[in-house]
């Protein structure tokens, strides 16, 4: 590929060459983005995508709470929605609706809904990602998931065009959405129902305390490493295989939750992914169940130099 980075239209946001991506993720590992784009707003995003050579791959990062960026970094354009326009949250309490930009944090959306007396979004308080990440991952907990409350979502496709989707278009299932490849979510409307702000705040408190007691929230982690296979709990399979609190290099399995990978300080992405793969093989050998990654692994492995 020619140096496509030198031949791009002006943007109102920021374009950063060879920007390390580790600091943008919870696990704090990984190499640089060939080019990181922090668009100012949807129009800025659409303009650049529309003029980006079609062969340049595009990758999106939300809050980085469910990804491992590999050590060799990510080729092409990495988009992170940072502009204020993407983080806005608004309530239509009369309609029981919340409108959110894709960079809004799920927990902020849950709290704003509570203050406005819109119930049904409380589970978002337990998820440390963005609305865009939730739309892609069908994020959920404690019996609620994104697909249940999504009314409509919109985004910008690889050609820079705005597209609008209903949940039916997105074929949601457990931690899966079937959005067109390359689509970047920019906003969504969620349908809740009228509720009492004090009761909603109390439910959110319960969720928050339960999370603090059961998950390593202050560690460098990536959330659930593997999906729960039908009829099993991933954490139980990993625990039964003897991996709780074990690992190698700077990568280990949390003592608190056996489905959480932790970077103890100086882990590489290769160590974290390698530990995950070792556990998959061991669990398969011991239980006959092959775990499927929930954490998204993006980018290139770093070549080993002699
Ligand atoms: C401590 C902890 C607890 C967690 N608990 C839960 C839980 O209970 N339930 C649960 O479901 N998840 C949980 N997670 C995982 C994670 O928070 C969710 O998957 C979340 O939805 C990811 O959002 P994000 O913004 O961090 O996305 P990222 O991790 O940055 O990205 C995840 C995927 O979403 C895509 N993506 C992100 N933004 C956009 C966008 N704007 N447009 C298109 N694609 C996009 C990325 O390309 C990637 O494929 C937890 C994570 C942690 C660290």
GROMACS .gro file of C-alpha atoms and ligand atoms in nm:
model
  359
    1UNK     CA    1   0.000   0.000   0.000
    2UNK     CA    2   0.129   0.350  -0.080
    3UNK     CA    3   0.159   0.593   0.209
    4UNK     CA    4  -0.210   0.670   0.225
    5UNK     CA    5  -0.156   0.871   0.543
    6UNK     CA    6  -0.002   1.163   0.357
    7UNK     CA    7  -0.298   1.209   0.127
    8UNK     CA    8  -0.605   1.260   0.342
    9UNK     CA    9  -0.861   1.544   0.349
   10UNK     CA   10  -0.843   1.796   0.634
   11UNK     CA   11  -1.036   1.697   0.947
   12UNK     CA   12  -1.175   1.897   1.240
   13UNK     CA   13  -1.086   1.625   1.487
   14UNK     CA   14  -0.735   1.480   1.539
   15UNK     CA   15  -0.523   1.243   1.334
   16UNK     CA   16  -0.231   1.083   1.520
   17UNK     CA   17   0.035   0.877   1.343
   18UNK     CA   18   0.176   0.564   1.511
   19UNK     CA   19  -0.015   0.637   1.832
   20UNK     CA   20   0.021   0.364   2.101
   21UNK     CA   21  -0.320   0.210   2.170
   22UNK     CA   22  -0.248   0.044   2.507
   23UNK     CA   23  -0.349   0.357   2.704
   24UNK     CA   24  -0.691   0.348   2.532
   25UNK     CA   25  -0.769   0.001   2.666
   26UNK     CA   26  -0.841  -0.147   3.008
   27UNK     CA   27  -0.571  -0.414   2.966
   28UNK     CA   28  -0.313  -0.147   2.881
   29UNK     CA   29  -0.129  -0.355   2.622
   30UNK     CA   30  -0.069  -0.340   2.251
   31UNK     CA   31   0.119  -0.164   1.976
   32UNK     CA   32   0.036   0.155   1.786
   33UNK     CA   33  -0.236   0.245   1.540
   34UNK     CA   34  -0.092   0.321   1.198
   35UNK     CA   35  -0.324   0.623   1.213
   36UNK     CA   36  -0.561   0.706   1.500
   37UNK     CA   37  -0.858   0.929   1.416
   38UNK     CA   38  -1.050   1.113   1.687
   39UNK     CA   39  -1.333   1.267   1.481
   40UNK     CA   40  -1.500   1.588   1.598
   41UNK     CA   41  -1.848   1.470   1.503
   42UNK     CA   42  -2.043   1.245   1.268
   43UNK     CA   43  -1.989   1.469   0.965
   44UNK     CA   44  -1.612   1.476   1.024
   45UNK     CA   45  -1.612   1.097   1.050
   46UNK     CA   46  -1.820   1.051   0.735
   47UNK     CA   47  -1.604   1.292   0.532
   48UNK     CA   48  -1.281   1.111   0.612
   49UNK     CA   49  -1.423   0.761   0.562
   50UNK     CA   50  -1.573   0.867   0.231
   51UNK     CA   51  -1.232   0.975   0.102
   52UNK     CA   52  -1.021   0.701   0.259
   53UNK     CA   53  -0.879   0.461  -0.003
   54UNK     CA   54  -1.106   0.154   0.002
   55UNK     CA   55  -0.815  -0.084   0.069
   56UNK     CA   56  -0.731   0.083   0.404
   57UNK     CA   57  -0.874  -0.125   0.690
   58UNK     CA   58  -1.077   0.057   0.956
   59UNK     CA   59  -1.102  -0.056   1.320
   60UNK     CA   60  -1.310   0.103   1.599
   61UNK     CA   61  -1.228   0.133   1.966
   62UNK     CA   62  -1.477   0.227   2.235
   63UNK     CA   63  -1.364   0.237   2.597
   64UNK     CA   64  -1.139  -0.062   2.522
   65UNK     CA   65  -1.300  -0.268   2.800
   66UNK     CA   66  -1.338  -0.586   2.595
   67UNK     CA   67  -1.032  -0.587   2.367
   68UNK     CA   68  -0.673  -0.701   2.349
   69UNK     CA   69  -0.471  -0.489   2.106
   70UNK     CA   70  -0.191  -0.714   1.981
   71UNK     CA   71   0.172  -0.608   2.029
   72UNK     CA   72   0.237  -0.539   1.659
   73UNK     CA   73  -0.033  -0.269   1.656
   74UNK     CA   74  -0.322  -0.212   1.418
   75UNK     CA   75  -0.276  -0.145   1.047
   76UNK     CA   76  -0.489   0.116   0.876
   77UNK     CA   77  -0.717   0.367   1.044
   78UNK     CA   78  -0.830   0.323   1.404
   79UNK     CA   79  -1.130   0.536   1.499
   80UNK     CA   80  -1.206   0.640   1.854
   81UNK     CA   81  -1.510   0.857   1.905
   82UNK     CA   82  -1.382   1.133   2.129
   83UNK     CA   83  -1.566   1.448   2.023
   84UNK     CA   84  -1.819   1.593   2.268
   85UNK     CA   85  -2.100   1.533   2.018
   86UNK     CA   86  -2.053   1.157   2.053
   87UNK     CA   87  -2.083   1.158   2.432
   88UNK     CA   88  -2.415   1.337   2.471
   89UNK     CA   89  -2.706   1.182   2.659
   90UNK     CA   90  -3.060   1.320   2.650
   91UNK     CA   91  -3.385   1.207   2.807
   92UNK     CA   92  -3.741   1.208   2.676
   93UNK     CA   93  -3.904   1.107   3.005
   94UNK     CA   94  -4.259   1.149   2.874
   95UNK     CA   95  -4.185   0.880   2.617
   96UNK     CA   96  -3.967   0.670   2.852
   97UNK     CA   97  -3.680   0.712   2.605
   98UNK     CA   98  -3.308   0.787   2.628
   99UNK     CA   99  -3.096   0.913   2.338
  100UNK     CA  100  -2.720   0.863   2.359
  101UNK     CA  101  -2.410   0.924   2.153
  102UNK     CA  102  -2.199   0.615   2.088
  103UNK     CA  103  -1.912   0.740   2.305
  104UNK     CA  104  -2.135   0.791   2.610
  105UNK     CA  105  -2.043   0.553   2.890
  106UNK     CA  106  -2.311   0.294   2.962
  107UNK     CA  107  -2.293   0.373   3.335
  108UNK     CA  108  -2.349   0.745   3.271
  109UNK     CA  109  -2.646   0.660   3.051
  110UNK     CA  110  -2.794   0.440   3.326
  111UNK     CA  111  -2.755   0.717   3.585
  112UNK     CA  112  -2.896   0.987   3.354
  113UNK     CA  113  -3.195   0.764   3.283
  114UNK     CA  114  -3.246   0.720   3.656
  115UNK     CA  115  -3.239   1.094   3.721
  116UNK     CA  116  -3.495   1.145   3.443
  117UNK     CA  117  -3.724   0.874   3.583
  118UNK     CA  118  -3.666   0.634   3.292
  119UNK     CA  119  -3.641   0.274   3.417
  120UNK     CA  120  -3.515  -0.034   3.232
  121UNK     CA  121  -3.157   0.078   3.164
  122UNK     CA  122  -3.023   0.004   3.514
  123UNK     CA  123  -2.815  -0.295   3.400
  124UNK     CA  124  -2.597  -0.058   3.197
  125UNK     CA  125  -2.456   0.063   3.530
  126UNK     CA  126  -2.262  -0.265   3.551
  127UNK     CA  127  -2.091  -0.236   3.213
  128UNK     CA  128  -1.778  -0.021   3.190
  129UNK     CA  129  -1.796   0.034   2.812
  130UNK     CA  130  -1.951   0.283   2.573
  131UNK     CA  131  -2.287   0.275   2.397
  132UNK     CA  132  -2.106   0.188   2.070
  133UNK     CA  133  -1.937  -0.110   2.236
  134UNK     CA  134  -2.270  -0.221   2.385
  135UNK     CA  135  -2.440  -0.205   2.043
  136UNK     CA  136  -2.166  -0.423   1.893
  137UNK     CA  137  -2.130  -0.670   2.182
  138UNK     CA  138  -2.499  -0.681   2.279
  139UNK     CA  139  -2.362  -0.608   2.625
  140UNK     CA  140  -2.569  -0.714   2.921
  141UNK     CA  141  -2.577  -0.834   3.280
  142UNK     CA  142  -2.820  -0.941   3.551
  143UNK     CA  143  -3.083  -1.051   3.303
  144UNK     CA  144  -3.082  -0.740   3.081
  145UNK     CA  145  -2.907  -0.690   2.749
  146UNK     CA  146  -2.874  -0.411   2.494
  147UNK     CA  147  -3.104  -0.575   2.238
  148UNK     CA  148  -3.395  -0.575   2.490
  149UNK     CA  149  -3.410  -0.197   2.515
  150UNK     CA  150  -3.271  -0.078   2.182
  151UNK     CA  151  -3.523   0.114   1.978
  152UNK     CA  152  -3.307   0.238   1.691
  153UNK     CA  153  -2.933   0.289   1.631
  154UNK     CA  154  -2.739   0.475   1.367
  155UNK     CA  155  -2.386   0.490   1.242
  156UNK     CA  156  -2.155   0.566   0.951
  157UNK     CA  157  -2.054   0.294   0.707
  158UNK     CA  158  -1.713   0.236   0.549
  159UNK     CA  159  -1.811   0.462   0.257
  160UNK     CA  160  -1.898   0.746   0.495
  161UNK     CA  161  -2.277   0.718   0.461
  162UNK     CA  162  -2.516   0.741   0.755
  163UNK     CA  163  -2.721   0.424   0.812
  164UNK     CA  164  -3.008   0.357   1.053
  165UNK     CA  165  -3.099   0.018   1.203
  166UNK     CA  166  -3.367  -0.139   1.420
  167UNK     CA  167  -3.278  -0.429   1.655
  168UNK     CA  168  -3.442  -0.669   1.406
  169UNK     CA  169  -3.192  -0.563   1.140
  170UNK     CA  170  -2.907  -0.651   1.374
  171UNK     CA  171  -2.982  -1.020   1.441
  172UNK     CA  172  -2.882  -0.993   1.807
  173UNK     CA  173  -2.796  -1.298   2.017
  174UNK     CA  174  -2.572  -1.360   2.318
  175UNK     CA  175  -2.281  -1.111   2.281
  176UNK     CA  176  -2.331  -1.107   1.903
  177UNK     CA  177  -2.466  -0.849   1.660
  178UNK     CA  178  -2.481  -0.881   1.286
  179UNK     CA  179  -2.424  -0.517   1.195
  180UNK     CA  180  -2.271  -0.471   0.849
  181UNK     CA  181  -1.891  -0.502   0.864
  182UNK     CA  182  -1.717  -0.167   0.895
  183UNK     CA  183  -2.016   0.015   1.044
  184UNK     CA  184  -1.925   0.269   1.314
  185UNK     CA  185  -2.205   0.335   1.557
  186UNK     CA  186  -2.258   0.701   1.637
  187UNK     CA  187  -2.580   0.703   1.841
  188UNK     CA  188  -2.889   0.519   1.957
  189UNK     CA  189  -3.231   0.553   2.119
  190UNK     CA  190  -3.321   0.320   2.406
  191UNK     CA  191  -3.679   0.250   2.511
  192UNK     CA  192  -3.738   0.223   2.884
  193UNK     CA  193  -4.047   0.298   3.089
  194UNK     CA  194  -4.155   0.541   3.360
  195UNK     CA  195  -3.993   0.472   3.696
  196UNK     CA  196  -3.922   0.632   4.031
  197UNK     CA  197  -3.577   0.802   4.032
  198UNK     CA  198  -3.508   0.694   4.392
  199UNK     CA  199  -3.589   0.331   4.321
  200UNK     CA  200  -3.379   0.335   4.005
  201UNK     CA  201  -3.087   0.487   4.197
  202UNK     CA  202  -3.125   0.216   4.464
  203UNK     CA  203  -3.119  -0.061   4.196
  204UNK     CA  204  -2.807   0.096   4.042
  205UNK     CA  205  -2.641   0.098   4.386
  206UNK     CA  206  -2.715  -0.274   4.427
  207UNK     CA  207  -2.565  -0.350   4.084
  208UNK     CA  208  -2.256  -0.137   4.156
  209UNK     CA  209  -2.193  -0.301   4.495
  210UNK     CA  210  -2.244  -0.650   4.353
  211UNK     CA  211  -1.993  -0.574   4.078
  212UNK     CA  212  -1.735  -0.445   4.324
  213UNK     CA  213  -1.767  -0.762   4.531
  214UNK     CA  214  -1.738  -1.006   4.239
  215UNK     CA  215  -1.518  -0.846   3.972
  216UNK     CA  216  -1.161  -0.711   3.972
  217UNK     CA  217  -1.271  -0.359   3.877
  218UNK     CA  218  -0.951  -0.189   3.983
  219UNK     CA  219  -0.724  -0.420   3.783
  220UNK     CA  220  -0.608  -0.401   3.425
  221UNK     CA  221  -0.860  -0.647   3.284
  222UNK     CA  222  -1.080  -0.706   2.981
  223UNK     CA  223  -1.411  -0.820   3.129
  224UNK     CA  224  -1.535  -1.171   3.055
  225UNK     CA  225  -1.260  -1.344   2.861
  226UNK     CA  226  -1.480  -1.620   2.719
  227UNK     CA  227  -1.852  -1.649   2.646
  228UNK     CA  228  -2.056  -1.885   2.862
  229UNK     CA  229  -2.099  -2.201   2.650
  230UNK     CA  230  -2.464  -2.320   2.636
  231UNK     CA  231  -2.536  -2.500   2.965
  232UNK     CA  232  -2.204  -2.400   3.130
  233UNK     CA  233  -2.040  -2.109   3.307
  234UNK     CA  234  -1.703  -2.020   3.158
  235UNK     CA  235  -1.565  -1.922   3.501
  236UNK     CA  236  -1.659  -2.263   3.648
  237UNK     CA  237  -1.490  -2.456   3.366
  238UNK     CA  238  -1.174  -2.245   3.412
  239UNK     CA  239  -1.188  -2.280   3.792
  240UNK     CA  240  -1.240  -2.657   3.771
  241UNK     CA  241  -0.941  -2.680   3.538
  242UNK     CA  242  -0.731  -2.517   3.814
  243UNK     CA  243  -0.654  -2.180   3.656
  244UNK     CA  244  -0.792  -1.937   3.918
  245UNK     CA  245  -0.506  -1.710   4.031
  246UNK     CA  246  -0.258  -1.873   3.789
  247UNK     CA  247  -0.082  -1.752   3.476
  248UNK     CA  248   0.253  -1.676   3.323
  249UNK     CA  249   0.464  -1.371   3.247
  250UNK     CA  250   0.260  -1.067   3.344
  251UNK     CA  251  -0.068  -1.239   3.260
  252UNK     CA  252  -0.285  -1.418   3.513
  253UNK     CA  253  -0.639  -1.524   3.589
  254UNK     CA  254  -0.805  -1.317   3.858
  255UNK     CA  255  -0.840  -1.467   4.208
  256UNK     CA  256  -1.177  -1.291   4.234
  257UNK     CA  257  -1.332  -1.408   3.905
  258UNK     CA  258  -1.195  -1.702   3.706
  259UNK     CA  259  -1.319  -1.568   3.370
  260UNK     CA  260  -1.120  -1.242   3.403
  261UNK     CA  261  -0.769  -1.210   3.258
  262UNK     CA  262  -0.543  -0.964   3.436
  263UNK     CA  263  -0.234  -0.773   3.334
  264UNK     CA  264  -0.038  -0.773   3.660
  265UNK     CA  265   0.180  -0.487   3.542
  266UNK     CA  266   0.409  -0.562   3.251
  267UNK     CA  267   0.217  -0.820   3.048
  268UNK     CA  268   0.240  -0.820   2.671
  269UNK     CA  269  -0.063  -0.882   2.455
  270UNK     CA  270   0.103  -1.207   2.342
  271UNK     CA  271   0.120  -1.327   2.704
  272UNK     CA  272  -0.246  -1.241   2.768
  273UNK     CA  273  -0.368  -1.402   2.447
  274UNK     CA  274  -0.129  -1.696   2.498
  275UNK     CA  275  -0.266  -1.756   2.848
  276UNK     CA  276  -0.620  -1.746   2.708
  277UNK     CA  277  -0.532  -2.000   2.436
  278UNK     CA  278  -0.353  -2.226   2.687
  279UNK     CA  279  -0.663  -2.222   2.907
  280UNK     CA  280  -0.892  -2.298   2.611
  281UNK     CA  281  -0.685  -2.604   2.523
  282UNK     CA  282  -0.665  -2.721   2.885
  283UNK     CA  283  -1.039  -2.673   2.949
  284UNK     CA  284  -1.118  -2.859   2.625
  285UNK     CA  285  -0.890  -3.148   2.728
  286UNK     CA  286  -1.039  -3.170   3.078
  287UNK     CA  287  -1.408  -3.101   3.010
  288UNK     CA  288  -1.460  -3.153   2.637
  289UNK     CA  289  -1.589  -2.793   2.606
  290UNK     CA  290  -1.407  -2.551   2.373
  291UNK     CA  291  -1.440  -2.197   2.508
  292UNK     CA  292  -1.507  -1.916   2.263
  293UNK     CA  293  -1.337  -1.579   2.312
  294UNK     CA  294  -1.564  -1.292   2.416
  295UNK     CA  295  -1.271  -1.047   2.426
  296UNK     CA  296  -1.201  -0.914   2.078
  297UNK     CA  297  -0.837  -0.948   1.972
  298UNK     CA  298  -0.736  -0.687   1.718
  299UNK     CA  299  -0.422  -0.605   1.524
  300UNK     CA  300  -0.102  -0.787   1.436
  301UNK     CA  301   0.126  -1.010   1.636
  302UNK     CA  302   0.472  -0.863   1.685
  303UNK     CA  303   0.731  -1.056   1.483
  304UNK     CA  304   0.983  -1.231   1.708
  305UNK     CA  305   1.332  -1.090   1.647
  306UNK     CA  306   1.633  -1.315   1.713
  307LIG     C1  307  -1.456  -0.497   3.470
  307LIG     C2  308  -1.536  -0.529   3.349
  307LIG     C3  309  -1.665  -0.579   3.361
  307LIG     C4  310  -1.742  -0.611   3.249
  307LIG     N1  311  -1.869  -0.660   3.264
  307LIG     C5  312  -1.946  -0.686   3.157
  307LIG     C6  313  -2.080  -0.735   3.170
  307LIG     O1  314  -2.129  -0.756   3.278
  307LIG     N2  315  -2.151  -0.758   3.058
  307LIG     C7  316  -2.100  -0.735   2.934
  307LIG     O2  317  -2.172  -0.755   2.834
  307LIG     N3  318  -1.974  -0.691   2.917
  307LIG     C8  319  -1.896  -0.666   3.026
  307LIG     N4  320  -1.768  -0.621   3.009
  307LIG     C9  321  -1.713  -0.610   2.873
  307LIG    C10  322  -1.730  -0.473   2.807
  307LIG     O3  323  -1.746  -0.370   2.903
  307LIG    C11  324  -1.848  -0.471   2.710
  307LIG     O4  325  -1.834  -0.567   2.607
  307LIG    C12  326  -1.864  -0.333   2.645
  307LIG     O5  327  -1.985  -0.331   2.572
  307LIG    C13  328  -1.749  -0.297   2.553
  307LIG     O6  329  -1.763  -0.160   2.523
  307LIG     P1  330  -1.636  -0.072   2.484
  307LIG     O7  331  -1.685   0.063   2.451
  307LIG     O8  332  -1.532  -0.082   2.589
  307LIG     O9  333  -1.590  -0.147   2.352
  307LIG     P2  334  -1.443  -0.195   2.314
  307LIG    O10  335  -1.395  -0.291   2.415
  307LIG    O11  336  -1.358  -0.077   2.283
  307LIG    O12  337  -1.475  -0.272   2.178
  307LIG    C14  338  -1.549  -0.392   2.181
  307LIG    C15  339  -1.603  -0.417   2.040
  307LIG    O13  340  -1.698  -0.316   2.011
  307LIG    C16  341  -1.661  -0.249   1.890
  307LIG     N5  342  -1.700  -0.108   1.901
  307LIG    C17  343  -1.677  -0.022   2.004
  307LIG     N6  344  -1.731   0.098   1.977
  307LIG    C18  345  -1.787   0.089   1.854
  307LIG    C19  346  -1.858   0.178   1.768
  307LIG     N7  347  -1.881   0.306   1.802
  307LIG     N8  348  -1.901   0.132   1.649
  307LIG    C20  349  -1.878   0.004   1.610
  307LIG     N9  350  -1.813  -0.086   1.686
  307LIG    C21  351  -1.769  -0.045   1.806
  307LIG    C22  352  -1.510  -0.264   1.879
  307LIG    O14  353  -1.467  -0.253   1.746
  307LIG    C23  354  -1.493  -0.407   1.933
  307LIG    O15  355  -1.525  -0.501   1.832
  307LIG    C24  356  -1.689  -0.590   3.120
  307LIG    C25  357  -1.560  -0.537   3.106
  307LIG    C26  358  -1.483  -0.508   3.219
  307LIG    C27  359  -1.345  -0.451   3.201
   0.00000   0.00000   0.00000
